[in-house]
Structures are given as structure tokens and as C-alpha cells.
Tab-separated table of C-alpha atoms in Angstrom:
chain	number	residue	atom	x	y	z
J	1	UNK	CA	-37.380	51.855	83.411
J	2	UNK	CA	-36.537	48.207	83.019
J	3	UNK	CA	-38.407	46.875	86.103
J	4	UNK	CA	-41.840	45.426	84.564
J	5	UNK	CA	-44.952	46.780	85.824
J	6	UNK	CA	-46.759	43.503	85.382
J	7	UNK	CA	-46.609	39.702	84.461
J	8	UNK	CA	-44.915	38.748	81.190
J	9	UNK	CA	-46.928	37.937	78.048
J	10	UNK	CA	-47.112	35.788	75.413
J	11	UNK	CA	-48.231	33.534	73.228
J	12	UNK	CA	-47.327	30.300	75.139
J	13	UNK	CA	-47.065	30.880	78.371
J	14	UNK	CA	-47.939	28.589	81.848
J	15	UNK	CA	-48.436	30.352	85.139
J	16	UNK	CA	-48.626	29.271	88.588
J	17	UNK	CA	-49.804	31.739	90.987
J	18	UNK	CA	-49.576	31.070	94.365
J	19	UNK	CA	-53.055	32.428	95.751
J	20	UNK	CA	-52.549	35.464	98.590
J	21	UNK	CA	-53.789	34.023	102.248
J	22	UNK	CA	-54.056	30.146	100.884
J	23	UNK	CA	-51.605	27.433	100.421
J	24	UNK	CA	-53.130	27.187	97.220
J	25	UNK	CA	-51.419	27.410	93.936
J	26	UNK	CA	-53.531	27.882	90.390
J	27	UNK	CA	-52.092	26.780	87.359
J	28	UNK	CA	-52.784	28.582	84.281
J	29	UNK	CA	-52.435	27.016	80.569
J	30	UNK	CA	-51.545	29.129	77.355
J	31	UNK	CA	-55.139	27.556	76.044
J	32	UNK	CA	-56.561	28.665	79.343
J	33	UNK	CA	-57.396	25.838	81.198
J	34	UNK	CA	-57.002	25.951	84.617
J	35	UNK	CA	-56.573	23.969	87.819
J	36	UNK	CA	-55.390	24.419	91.337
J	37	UNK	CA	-53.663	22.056	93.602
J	38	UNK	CA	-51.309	22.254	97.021
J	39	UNK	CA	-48.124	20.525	95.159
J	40	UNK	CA	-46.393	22.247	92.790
J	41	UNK	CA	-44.728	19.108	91.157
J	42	UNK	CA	-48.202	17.785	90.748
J	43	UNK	CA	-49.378	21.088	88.987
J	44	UNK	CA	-46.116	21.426	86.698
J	45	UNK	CA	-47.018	17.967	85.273
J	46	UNK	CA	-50.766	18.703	84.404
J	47	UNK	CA	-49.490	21.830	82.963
J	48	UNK	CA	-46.530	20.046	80.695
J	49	UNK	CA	-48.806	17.075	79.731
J	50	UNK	CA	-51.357	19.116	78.477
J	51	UNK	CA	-50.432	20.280	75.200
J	52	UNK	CA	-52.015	16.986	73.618
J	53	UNK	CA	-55.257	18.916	74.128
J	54	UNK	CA	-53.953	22.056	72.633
J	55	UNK	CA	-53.129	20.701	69.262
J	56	UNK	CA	-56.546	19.611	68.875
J	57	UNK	CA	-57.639	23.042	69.929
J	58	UNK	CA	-55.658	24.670	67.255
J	59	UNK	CA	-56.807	22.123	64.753
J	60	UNK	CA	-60.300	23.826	65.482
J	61	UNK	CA	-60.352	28.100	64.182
J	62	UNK	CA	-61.796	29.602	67.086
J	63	UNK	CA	-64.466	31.433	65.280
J	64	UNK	CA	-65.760	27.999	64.421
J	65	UNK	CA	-66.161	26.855	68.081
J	66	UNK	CA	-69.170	25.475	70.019
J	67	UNK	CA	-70.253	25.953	72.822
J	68	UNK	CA	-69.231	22.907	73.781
J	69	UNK	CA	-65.822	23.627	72.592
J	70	UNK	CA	-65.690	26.773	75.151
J	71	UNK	CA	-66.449	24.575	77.924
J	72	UNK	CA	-64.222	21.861	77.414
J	73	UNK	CA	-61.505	24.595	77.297
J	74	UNK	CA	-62.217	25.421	80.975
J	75	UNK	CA	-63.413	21.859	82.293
J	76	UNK	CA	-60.434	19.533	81.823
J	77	UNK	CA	-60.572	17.461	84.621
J	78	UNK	CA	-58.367	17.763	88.120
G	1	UNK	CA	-24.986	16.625	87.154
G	2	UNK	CA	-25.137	16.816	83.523
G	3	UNK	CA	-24.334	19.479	81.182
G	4	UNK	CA	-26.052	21.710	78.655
G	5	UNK	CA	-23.969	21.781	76.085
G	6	UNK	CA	-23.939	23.956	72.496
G	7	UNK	CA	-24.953	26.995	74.861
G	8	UNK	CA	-22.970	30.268	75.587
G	9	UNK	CA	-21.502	30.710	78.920
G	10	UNK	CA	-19.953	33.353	80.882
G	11	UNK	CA	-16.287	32.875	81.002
G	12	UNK	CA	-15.244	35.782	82.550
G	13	UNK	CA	-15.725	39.890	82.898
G	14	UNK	CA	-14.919	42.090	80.295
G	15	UNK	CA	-11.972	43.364	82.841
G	16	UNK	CA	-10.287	39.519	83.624
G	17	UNK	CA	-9.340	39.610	79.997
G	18	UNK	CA	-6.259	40.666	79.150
G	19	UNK	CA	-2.210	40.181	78.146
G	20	UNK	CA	-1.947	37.540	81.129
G	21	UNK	CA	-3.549	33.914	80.228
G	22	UNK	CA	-6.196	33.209	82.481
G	23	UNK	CA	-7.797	29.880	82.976
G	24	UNK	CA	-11.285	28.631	82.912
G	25	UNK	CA	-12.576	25.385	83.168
G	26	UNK	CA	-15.939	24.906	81.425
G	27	UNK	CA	-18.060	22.250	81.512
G	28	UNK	CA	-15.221	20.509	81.912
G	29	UNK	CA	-13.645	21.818	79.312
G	30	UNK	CA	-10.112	23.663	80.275
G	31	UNK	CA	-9.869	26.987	78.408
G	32	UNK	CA	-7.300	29.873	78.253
G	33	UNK	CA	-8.101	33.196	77.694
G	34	UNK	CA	-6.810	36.080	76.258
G	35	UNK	CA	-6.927	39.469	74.423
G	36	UNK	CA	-5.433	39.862	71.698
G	37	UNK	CA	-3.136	42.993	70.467
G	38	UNK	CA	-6.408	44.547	68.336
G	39	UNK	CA	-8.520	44.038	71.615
G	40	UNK	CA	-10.852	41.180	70.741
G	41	UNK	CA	-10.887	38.021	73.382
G	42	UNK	CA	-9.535	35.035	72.465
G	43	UNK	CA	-10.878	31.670	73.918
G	44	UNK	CA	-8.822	28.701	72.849
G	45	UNK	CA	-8.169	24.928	74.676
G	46	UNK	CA	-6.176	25.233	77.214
G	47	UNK	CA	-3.830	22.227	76.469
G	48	UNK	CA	-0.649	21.907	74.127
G	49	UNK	CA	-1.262	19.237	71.366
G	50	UNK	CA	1.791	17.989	72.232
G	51	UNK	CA	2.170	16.859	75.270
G	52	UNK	CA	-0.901	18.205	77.547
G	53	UNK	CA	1.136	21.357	79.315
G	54	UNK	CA	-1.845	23.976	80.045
G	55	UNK	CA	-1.071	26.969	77.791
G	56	UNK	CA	-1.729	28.839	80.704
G	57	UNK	CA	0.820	28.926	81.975
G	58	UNK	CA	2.717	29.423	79.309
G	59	UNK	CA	3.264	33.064	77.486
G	60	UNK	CA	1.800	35.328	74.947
G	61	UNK	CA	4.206	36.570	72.118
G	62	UNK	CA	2.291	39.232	70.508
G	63	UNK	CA	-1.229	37.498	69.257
G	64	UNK	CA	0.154	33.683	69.503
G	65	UNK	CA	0.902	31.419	72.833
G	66	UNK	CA	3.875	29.587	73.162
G	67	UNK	CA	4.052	26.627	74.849
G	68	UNK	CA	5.913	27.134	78.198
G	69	UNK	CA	6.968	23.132	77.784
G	70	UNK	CA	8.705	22.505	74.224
G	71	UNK	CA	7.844	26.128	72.300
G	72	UNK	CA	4.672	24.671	70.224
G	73	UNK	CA	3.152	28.127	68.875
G	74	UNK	CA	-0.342	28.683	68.119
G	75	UNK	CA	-2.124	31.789	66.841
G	76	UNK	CA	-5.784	33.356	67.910
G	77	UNK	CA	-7.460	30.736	66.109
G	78	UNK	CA	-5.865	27.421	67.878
G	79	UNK	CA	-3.842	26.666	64.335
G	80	UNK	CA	-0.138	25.853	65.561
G	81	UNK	CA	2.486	28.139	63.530
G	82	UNK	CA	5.526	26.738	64.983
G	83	UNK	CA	7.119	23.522	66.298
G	84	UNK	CA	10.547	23.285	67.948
G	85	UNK	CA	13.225	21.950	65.641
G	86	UNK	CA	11.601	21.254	62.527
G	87	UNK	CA	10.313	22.776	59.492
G	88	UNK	CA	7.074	20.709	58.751
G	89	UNK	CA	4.054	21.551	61.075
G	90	UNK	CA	1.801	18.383	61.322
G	91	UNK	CA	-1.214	18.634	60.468
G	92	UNK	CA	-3.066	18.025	63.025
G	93	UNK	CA	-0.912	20.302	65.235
G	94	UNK	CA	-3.786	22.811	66.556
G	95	UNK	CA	-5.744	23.115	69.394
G	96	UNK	CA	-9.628	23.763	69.544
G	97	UNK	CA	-10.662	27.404	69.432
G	98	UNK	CA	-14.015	28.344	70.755
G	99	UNK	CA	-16.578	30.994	69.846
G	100	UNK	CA	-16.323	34.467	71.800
G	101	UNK	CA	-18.563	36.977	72.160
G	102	UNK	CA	-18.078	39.902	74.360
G	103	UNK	CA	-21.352	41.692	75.371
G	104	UNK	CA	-22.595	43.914	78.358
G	105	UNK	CA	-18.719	43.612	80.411
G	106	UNK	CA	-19.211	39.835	80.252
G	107	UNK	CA	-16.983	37.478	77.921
G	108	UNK	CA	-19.455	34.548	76.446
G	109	UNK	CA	-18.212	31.380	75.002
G	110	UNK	CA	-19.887	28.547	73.068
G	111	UNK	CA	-19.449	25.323	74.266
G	112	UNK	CA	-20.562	22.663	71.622
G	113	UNK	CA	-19.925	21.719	68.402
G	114	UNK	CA	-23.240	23.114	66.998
G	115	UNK	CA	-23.531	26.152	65.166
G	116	UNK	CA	-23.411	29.132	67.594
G	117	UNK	CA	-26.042	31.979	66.948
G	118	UNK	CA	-25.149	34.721	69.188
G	119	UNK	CA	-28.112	36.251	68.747
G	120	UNK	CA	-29.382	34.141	71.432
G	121	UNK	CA	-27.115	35.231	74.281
G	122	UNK	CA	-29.789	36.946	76.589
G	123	UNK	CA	-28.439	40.757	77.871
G	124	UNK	CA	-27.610	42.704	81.098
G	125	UNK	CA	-27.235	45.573	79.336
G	126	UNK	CA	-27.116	47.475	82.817
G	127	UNK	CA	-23.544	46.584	83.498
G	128	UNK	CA	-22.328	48.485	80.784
G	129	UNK	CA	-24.615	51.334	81.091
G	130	UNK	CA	-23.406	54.840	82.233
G	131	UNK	CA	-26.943	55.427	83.936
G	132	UNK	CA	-25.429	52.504	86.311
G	133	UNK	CA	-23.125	52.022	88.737
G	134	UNK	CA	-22.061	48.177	89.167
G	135	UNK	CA	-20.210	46.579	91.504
G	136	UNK	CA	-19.282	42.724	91.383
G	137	UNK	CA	-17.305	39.846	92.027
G	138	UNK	CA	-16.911	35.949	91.319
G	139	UNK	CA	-17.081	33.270	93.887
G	140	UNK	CA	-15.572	29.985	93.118
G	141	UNK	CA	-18.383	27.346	94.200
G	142	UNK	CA	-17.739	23.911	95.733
G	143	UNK	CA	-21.366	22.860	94.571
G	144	UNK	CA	-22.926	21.325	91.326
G	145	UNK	CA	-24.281	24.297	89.165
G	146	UNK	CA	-28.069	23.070	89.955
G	147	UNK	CA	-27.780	23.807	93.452
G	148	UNK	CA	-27.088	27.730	92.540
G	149	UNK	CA	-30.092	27.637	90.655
G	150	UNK	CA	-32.248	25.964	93.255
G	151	UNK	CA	-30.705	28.828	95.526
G	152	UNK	CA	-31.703	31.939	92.732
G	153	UNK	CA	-34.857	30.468	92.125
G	154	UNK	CA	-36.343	30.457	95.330
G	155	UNK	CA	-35.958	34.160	97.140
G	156	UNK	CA	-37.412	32.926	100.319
G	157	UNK	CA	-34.255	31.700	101.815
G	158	UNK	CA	-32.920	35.004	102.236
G	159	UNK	CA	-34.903	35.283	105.068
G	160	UNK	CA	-33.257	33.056	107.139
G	161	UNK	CA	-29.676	32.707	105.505
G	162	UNK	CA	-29.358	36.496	104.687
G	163	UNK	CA	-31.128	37.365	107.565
G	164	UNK	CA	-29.545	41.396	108.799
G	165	UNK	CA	-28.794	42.018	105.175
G	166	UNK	CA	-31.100	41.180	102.745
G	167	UNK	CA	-33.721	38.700	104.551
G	168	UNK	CA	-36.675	40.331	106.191
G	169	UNK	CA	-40.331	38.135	107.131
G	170	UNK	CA	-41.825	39.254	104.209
G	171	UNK	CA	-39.647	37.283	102.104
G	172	UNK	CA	-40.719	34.117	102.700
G	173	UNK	CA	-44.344	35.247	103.801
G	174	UNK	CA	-45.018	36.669	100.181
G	175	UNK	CA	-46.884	34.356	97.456
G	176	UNK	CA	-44.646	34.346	94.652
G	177	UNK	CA	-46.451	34.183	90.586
G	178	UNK	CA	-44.300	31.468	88.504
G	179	UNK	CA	-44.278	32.188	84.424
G	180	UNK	CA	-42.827	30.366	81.712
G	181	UNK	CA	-41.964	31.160	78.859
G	182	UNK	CA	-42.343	28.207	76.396
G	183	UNK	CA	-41.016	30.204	72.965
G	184	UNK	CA	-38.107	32.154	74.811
G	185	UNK	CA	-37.025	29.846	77.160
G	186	UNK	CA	-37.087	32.319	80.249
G	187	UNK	CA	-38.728	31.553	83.648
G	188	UNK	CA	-40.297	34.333	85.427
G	189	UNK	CA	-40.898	34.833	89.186
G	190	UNK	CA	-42.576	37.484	90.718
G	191	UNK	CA	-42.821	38.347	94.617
G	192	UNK	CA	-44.496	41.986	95.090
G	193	UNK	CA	-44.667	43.023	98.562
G	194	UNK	CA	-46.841	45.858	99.117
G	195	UNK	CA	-45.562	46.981	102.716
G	196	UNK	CA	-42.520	45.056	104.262
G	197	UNK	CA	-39.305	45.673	106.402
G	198	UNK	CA	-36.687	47.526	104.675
G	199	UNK	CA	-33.262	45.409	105.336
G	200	UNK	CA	-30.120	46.699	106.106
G	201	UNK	CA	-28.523	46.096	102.565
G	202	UNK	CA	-31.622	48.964	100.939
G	203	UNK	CA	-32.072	50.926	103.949
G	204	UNK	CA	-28.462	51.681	104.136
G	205	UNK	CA	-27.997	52.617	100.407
G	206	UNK	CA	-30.776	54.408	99.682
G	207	UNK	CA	-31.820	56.041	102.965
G	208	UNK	CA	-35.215	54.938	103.091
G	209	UNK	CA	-36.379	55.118	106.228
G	210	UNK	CA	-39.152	53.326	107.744
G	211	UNK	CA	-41.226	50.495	105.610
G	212	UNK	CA	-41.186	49.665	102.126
G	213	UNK	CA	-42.732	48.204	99.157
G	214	UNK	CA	-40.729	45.918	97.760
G	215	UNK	CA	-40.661	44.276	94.469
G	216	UNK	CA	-38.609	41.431	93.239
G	217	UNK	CA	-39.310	40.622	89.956
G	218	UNK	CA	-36.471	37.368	88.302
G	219	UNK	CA	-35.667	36.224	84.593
G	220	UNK	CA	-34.165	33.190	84.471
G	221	UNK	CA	-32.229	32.614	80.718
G	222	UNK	CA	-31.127	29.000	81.419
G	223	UNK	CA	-28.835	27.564	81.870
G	224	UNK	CA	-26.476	30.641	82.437
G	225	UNK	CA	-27.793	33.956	82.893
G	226	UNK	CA	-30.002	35.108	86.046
G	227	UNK	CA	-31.486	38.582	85.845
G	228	UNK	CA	-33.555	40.064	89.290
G	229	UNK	CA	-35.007	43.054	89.014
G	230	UNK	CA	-35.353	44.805	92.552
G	231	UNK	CA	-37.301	48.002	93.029
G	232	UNK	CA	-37.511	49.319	96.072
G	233	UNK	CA	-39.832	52.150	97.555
G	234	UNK	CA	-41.102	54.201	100.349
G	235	UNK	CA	-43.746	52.013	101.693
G	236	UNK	CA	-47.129	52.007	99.280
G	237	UNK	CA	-45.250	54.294	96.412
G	238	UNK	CA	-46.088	52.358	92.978
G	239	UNK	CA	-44.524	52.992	89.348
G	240	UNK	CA	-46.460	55.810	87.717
G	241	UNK	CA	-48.995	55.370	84.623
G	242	UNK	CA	-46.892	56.575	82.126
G	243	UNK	CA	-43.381	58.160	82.501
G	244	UNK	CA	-40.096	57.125	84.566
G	245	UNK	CA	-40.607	55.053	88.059
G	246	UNK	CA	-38.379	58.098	89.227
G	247	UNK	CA	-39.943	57.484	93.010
G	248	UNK	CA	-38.200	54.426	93.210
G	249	UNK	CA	-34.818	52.720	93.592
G	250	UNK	CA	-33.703	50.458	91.122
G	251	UNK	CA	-31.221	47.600	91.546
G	252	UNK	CA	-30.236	44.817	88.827
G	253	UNK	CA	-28.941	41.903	90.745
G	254	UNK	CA	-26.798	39.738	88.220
G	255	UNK	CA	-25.690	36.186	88.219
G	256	UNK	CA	-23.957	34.153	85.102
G	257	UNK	CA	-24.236	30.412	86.580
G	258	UNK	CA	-21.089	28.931	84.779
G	259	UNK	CA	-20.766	24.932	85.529
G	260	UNK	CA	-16.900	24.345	86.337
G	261	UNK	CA	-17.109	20.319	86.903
G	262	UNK	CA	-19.858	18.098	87.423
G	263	UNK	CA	-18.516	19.315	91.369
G	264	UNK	CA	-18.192	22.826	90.803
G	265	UNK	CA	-19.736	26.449	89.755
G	266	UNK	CA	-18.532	29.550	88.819
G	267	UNK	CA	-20.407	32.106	90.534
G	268	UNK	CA	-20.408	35.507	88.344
G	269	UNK	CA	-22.813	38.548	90.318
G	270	UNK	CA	-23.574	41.979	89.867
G	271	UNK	CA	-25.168	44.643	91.698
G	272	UNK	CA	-26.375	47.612	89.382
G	273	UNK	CA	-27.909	50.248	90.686
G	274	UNK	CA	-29.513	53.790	89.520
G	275	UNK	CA	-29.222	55.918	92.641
G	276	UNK	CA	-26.141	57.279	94.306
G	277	UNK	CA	-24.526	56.178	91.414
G	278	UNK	CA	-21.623	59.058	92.134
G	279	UNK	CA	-21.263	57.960	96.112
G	280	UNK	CA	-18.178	55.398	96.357
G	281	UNK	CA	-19.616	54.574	99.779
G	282	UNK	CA	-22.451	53.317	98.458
G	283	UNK	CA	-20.667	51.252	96.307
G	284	UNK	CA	-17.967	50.051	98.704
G	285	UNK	CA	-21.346	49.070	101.074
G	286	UNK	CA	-23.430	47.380	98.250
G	287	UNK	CA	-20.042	45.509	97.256
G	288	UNK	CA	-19.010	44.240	101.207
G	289	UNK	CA	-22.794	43.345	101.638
G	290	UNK	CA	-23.306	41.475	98.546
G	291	UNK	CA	-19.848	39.717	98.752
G	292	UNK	CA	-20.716	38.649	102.386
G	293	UNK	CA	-24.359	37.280	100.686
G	294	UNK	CA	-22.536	35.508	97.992
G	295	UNK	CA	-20.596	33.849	100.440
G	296	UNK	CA	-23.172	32.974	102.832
G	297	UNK	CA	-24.529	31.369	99.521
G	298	UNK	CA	-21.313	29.629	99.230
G	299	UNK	CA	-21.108	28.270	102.096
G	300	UNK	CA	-24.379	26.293	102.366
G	301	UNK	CA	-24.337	25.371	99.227
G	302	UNK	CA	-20.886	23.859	99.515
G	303	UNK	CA	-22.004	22.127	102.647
G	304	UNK	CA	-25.135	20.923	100.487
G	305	UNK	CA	-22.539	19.357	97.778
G	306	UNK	CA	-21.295	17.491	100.535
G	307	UNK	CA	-24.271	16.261	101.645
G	308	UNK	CA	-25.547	15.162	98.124
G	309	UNK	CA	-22.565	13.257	97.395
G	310	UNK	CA	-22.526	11.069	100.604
G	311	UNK	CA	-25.992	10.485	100.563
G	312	UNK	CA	-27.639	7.117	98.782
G	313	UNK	CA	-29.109	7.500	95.371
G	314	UNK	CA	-32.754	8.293	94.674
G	315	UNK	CA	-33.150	10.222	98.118
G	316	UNK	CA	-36.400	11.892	98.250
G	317	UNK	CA	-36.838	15.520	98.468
G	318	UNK	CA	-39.711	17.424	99.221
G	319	UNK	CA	-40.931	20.375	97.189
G	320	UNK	CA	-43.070	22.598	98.474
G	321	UNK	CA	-44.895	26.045	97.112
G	322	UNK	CA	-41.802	28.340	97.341
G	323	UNK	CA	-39.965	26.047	95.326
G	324	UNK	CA	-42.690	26.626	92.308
G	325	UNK	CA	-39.771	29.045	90.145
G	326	UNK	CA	-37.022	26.396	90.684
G	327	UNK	CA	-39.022	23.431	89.271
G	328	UNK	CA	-39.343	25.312	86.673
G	329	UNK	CA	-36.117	26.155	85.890
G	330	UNK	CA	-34.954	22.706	86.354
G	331	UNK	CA	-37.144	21.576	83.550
G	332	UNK	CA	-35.685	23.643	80.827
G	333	UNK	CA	-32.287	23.096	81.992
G	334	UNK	CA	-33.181	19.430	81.832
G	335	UNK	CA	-35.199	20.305	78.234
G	336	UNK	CA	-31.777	21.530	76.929
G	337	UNK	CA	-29.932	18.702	77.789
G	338	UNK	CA	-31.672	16.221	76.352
G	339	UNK	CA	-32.092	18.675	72.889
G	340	UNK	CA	-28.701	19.382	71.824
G	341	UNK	CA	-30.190	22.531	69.476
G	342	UNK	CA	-32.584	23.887	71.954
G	343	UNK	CA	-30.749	27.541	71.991
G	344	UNK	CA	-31.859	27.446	68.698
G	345	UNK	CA	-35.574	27.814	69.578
G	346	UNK	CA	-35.232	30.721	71.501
């Protein structure tokens, strides 16, 4: 059938999902960052103004991270 | 609003296009269009050289138009092959001919003066597919094209527009999961409800009876095509592992989002559907209740025009979770008109 079982994929994707029983909405990054917030115009931004920080990801072969690398993935600030 | 232009549009269905001249105005642009005696469409500007008179309403001999004012003649391609009264044919006696492709019942065109690739014209193939029965229709809009995106983005107001034909609670109750795209230029929304009221609009055509789980799944292809994939099943009945989702219903809602004028919209939909596909009463239903959705559409968004245009500039609107998908969507829409070549990148 043509009705998708899932979520779409890709290589550069951004997601929003709006969390079940909240007013809460988590925005996820292609580089996987992540970050919630209660105003999706707010959330759209951090999501379209963060590609500066994936360029200097990419400039970095991920076999080659750190540590601290990994965490800075998953830390950028709210 | 502004346009994005050097994209393909939906002109018309497959079916409008024939041996009488119909006439399309997009973005802004008037067109007439036609098929020509070896069957392909012909999409050409819709105003004699000469003196403006809308070759629309004018007549076809064999492949060419001629002028209904003063007998200018022009072939499939827009080059003029005749002039009243005179041997020479200025030069510069043609009118613009536009790119046409015709694909899954709909007619595209290419408005710009970039290089069309129509490759990139995103597909319903389910209107032309024999597994499907369609029914359809085109509503005229008295609304900026934006505001019929705002509307297909955000499935929660069919609870209380639609409301006894396809608006039930759940609707609006149900978190929706925004995707986009970046490389393809599609936006995604997702609202899966598990266990919800079956409306009128499903409950009548498929006979479900009792509560349902209820899946609406949208692709957005800005700025013109709008795909929403609806399944619909008994109540806690979900696609299989592997092998056909033959427990469920399957309907393919269609919309081509064609701007008019900065002030109006062509409003293109489909209903496709994979059961009862031989029942004409099915299809005469679907096609009543989807008109009379259309044109509750219509109607408020018409009234919204209104609004908008009397209203002082920079007015503040709110945005809210369920508005997540239409966001979104404005942002490419804005992306491409600001990026002449963005169909490019798809």
C-alpha cells in the first residue's frame, strides 16, 4: 500500500513531535540535537538556525569524535 | 501574497482539456488551453500580440488559434503564422508558450523563465490508477493561495468547520508529528489516532460500524501539490508486518493549490479511494460530501480574505501547537520565493 507505516527518513530531516498528554513539543535536528519548548515558532527557529553547528560537525569524521564531541551534540543550549 | 515562480502548477484536469479554449489565470499570468489534434495539451498566453483580445475566446482551426478580433493566427508553439491583409509576419508577432506536462489526470505548467525539469513535478499517481476510483472537483477561491495552505496544513479544524462530515473530537485532541524534509522539499504531518469516532463521510462509505483507528498521514510538495493519506480501520486494526494493509480502507485526499491572483486560488481536490471502487453510490456520496467540505473551506476562507485585506498591516497572529505543519510549509514556500531555482534542489 501507499499509506506509510511510519515517519519519513532521511538524511536531513527536522521533526517536531508534539508529546502525547503535554502541551509540549520536542524538536529534533538531522545532527540530533534536541530541545523542547511550548511555541512552535520559537522551536522552528532553533531548528533553522542551527545548521552553523552542523557544518562544523561534518568538518569532524565521526569515527574521530570525543567524547566531548558526543556531548556537545546533545547539549546545545535551550 | 507573493509568488513562487519557475515552479509547475496545476492548470487543469486531464478531462478540462480539450477542442474548446479554456482559460486559466496563473500567477497572474492569463493562459489558454488546449489540445491539440495529436492529443498533447497546449498551454500558450492567453492574449493576441496585437491588440490584447484573450485568445479565448477566440477559435481553434485545426492545431492553430485565430484571433476572434482581427484573424492573427498562431500555432501550438505561440509563433504567429498569419496576419490579416499582409504578406510579411513581423517578427515579433508571437505570443509566449509555456511548458506542459500532463501526468496522473492533471495538466502541469511551468511558470518562469528558468529551465523547467519535469522530473521534479511530485505524483498522485492514484488518480490515474485502475485500483482507484476518484472523484473530484475545482472550487474557485476568493482567498490568497496561503490561506489554503494554512487550512491543509492544520487537520484540526475539521473538527469544528467539518463537524457531521469529516470532524470528530479526536481531530483536534490528537498530537500531530511535524517532518521536514530539507533535500526534497516535502513537509510531513502525521496525526495517528488509535481509537476515535468514525464520521459520517467514512462510516457511510465504508460501513464501518462503531469506532475506529484513524490515520492521517499529509505530504506537502510546495507550493502546489497536497497529498493526505487517510487509512481508516475498525477500531485498534493496524497495517500488517509484511504484506497488503488489506484490513483497512484507503483514501488519497488530493489538492493542487494553484495561485489565481495575489486575491485568488484555484482549488483542485480529489478523493481516491480503494474500496467500493465498483459502487456509484459510494462515489456520488464521497463526491456530495467532499464538495460540501470544499465549500465549507471556501467559505471561511473567503470570509478570512476579507478580513486580511481590511485589517492594518503587521497584525499579530498567534500560533499555537496545531499550527506546527503550517509553519512549516510557509517556510519553504517563502524559501522558494526568495530562490528563483529552488525546484531545482529537489
Amino acid at each position: 500500500m501507499t499509506v506509510p507505516d511510519g515517519l519519513p527518513t532521511g538524511d536531513r530531516l527536522y521533526r517536531i513531535h508534539w508529546l502525547p498528554g503535554t502541551d509540549t513539543l520536542r524538536g529534533t535536528c538531522h545532527c540530533g540535537a534536541e530541545r523542547t519548548a511550548d511555541d512552535p515558532v520559537e522551536l522552528w527557529q532553533w531548528l533553522l538556525d542551527h545548521p552553523r553547528d552542523h557544518l562544523a560537525q561534518r568538518a569532524v569524521p565521526a569515527t574521530r569524535r570525543t567524547p566531548a564531541d558526543a556531548a556537545r551534540r546533545t547539549s546545545v543550549p535551550a | 501574497m507573493p509568488f513562487a515562480r519557475n515552479q509547475w502548477y496545476v492548470a487543469a484536469y486531464s478531462n478540462e482539456v480539450g477542442r474548446e479554449l479554456l482559460a486559466r489565470t496563473i500567477l497572474g499570468e492569463p493562459l489558454v488551453l488546449y489540445r491539440a489534434t495529436a492529443g498533447t495539451a497546449v498551454a500558450l498566453a492567453d492574449r493576441c500580440v496585437h491588440r490584447r483580445f484573450p485568445l479565448s475566446q477566440s477559435r481553434l482551426d485545426g492545431d492553430t488559434i485565430v484571433c476572434g478580433y482581427h484573424g492573427f493566427t498562431y500555432d501550438e508553439t505561440g509563433s504567429c503564422v498569419f496576419v490579416p491583409g499582409q504578406q510579411r509576419i513581423p517578427r515579433t508577432a508571437r505570443v509566449a508558450g509555456y511548458p506542459v506536462v500532463e501526468q496522473d489526470t492533471l495538466v502541469w505548467v511551468w511558470i518562469g523563465d528558468a529551465e523547467p525539469d519535469p522530473g521534479t513535478i511530485p505524483r498522485a499517481p492514484w488518480l490515474d490508477d485502475p485500483g482507484y476510483t476518484v472523484v473530484r472537483g475545482m472550487a474557485p477561491l476568493n482567498a490568497r493561495y496561503g490561506l489554503l495552505v494554512d487550512n491543509l496544513m492544520d487537520l484540526s479544524h475539521e473538527t469544528y468547520l467539518h463537524g457531521g462530515y469529516i470532524g470528530t473530537p479526536e481531530v483536534a485532541n490528537t498530537p500531530i508529528t511535524t517532518t521536514v524534509d530539507e533535500e526534497k522539499g516535502v513537509v510531513h504531518v502525521s496525526r495517528h489516532m488509535d481509537d476515535a469516532e468514525c464520521p459520517p463521510f467514512y462510516a457511510r462509505s465504508t460501513g464501518i460500524q462503531g469506532r475506529i483507528t484513524r490515520w492521517q498521514d499529509i505530504e506537502y510538495h510546495p507550493p502546489c501539490l497536497y497529498l493526505l493519506h487517510s487509512r481508516i480501520a475498525p477500531q485498534g486494526v493496524y497495517p500488517p508486518a509484511e504484506g497488503p494493509d488489506s484490513a483497512a480502507f484507503h483514501a488519497e485526499i488530493v489538492y493542487a493549490i494553484t495561485p489565481s491572483t495575489e486575491h485568488t486560488t484555484y482549488d483542485f481536490w480529489a478523493v481516491a479511494r480503494d474500496f467500493a471502487v465498483d459502487d456509484e453510490s459510494v462515489s456520488e456520496y464521497l463526491y456530495q460530501s467532499n464538495h460540501t467540505v470544499v465549500m465549507q473551506d471556501v467559505t471561511a476562507l473567503n470570509t478570512l480574505e476579507q478580513v486580511i485585506a481590511a485589517e492594518p498591516e503587521r497584525y499579530q497572529e498567534l500560533s499555537i501547537n496545531i499550527d506546527t505543519g503550517g509553519l512549516a510549509a510557509r517556510r519553504l514556500i517563502e524559501r522558494m520565493i526568495g530562490a528563483p531555482t529552488v525546484g531545482a534542489s529537489r
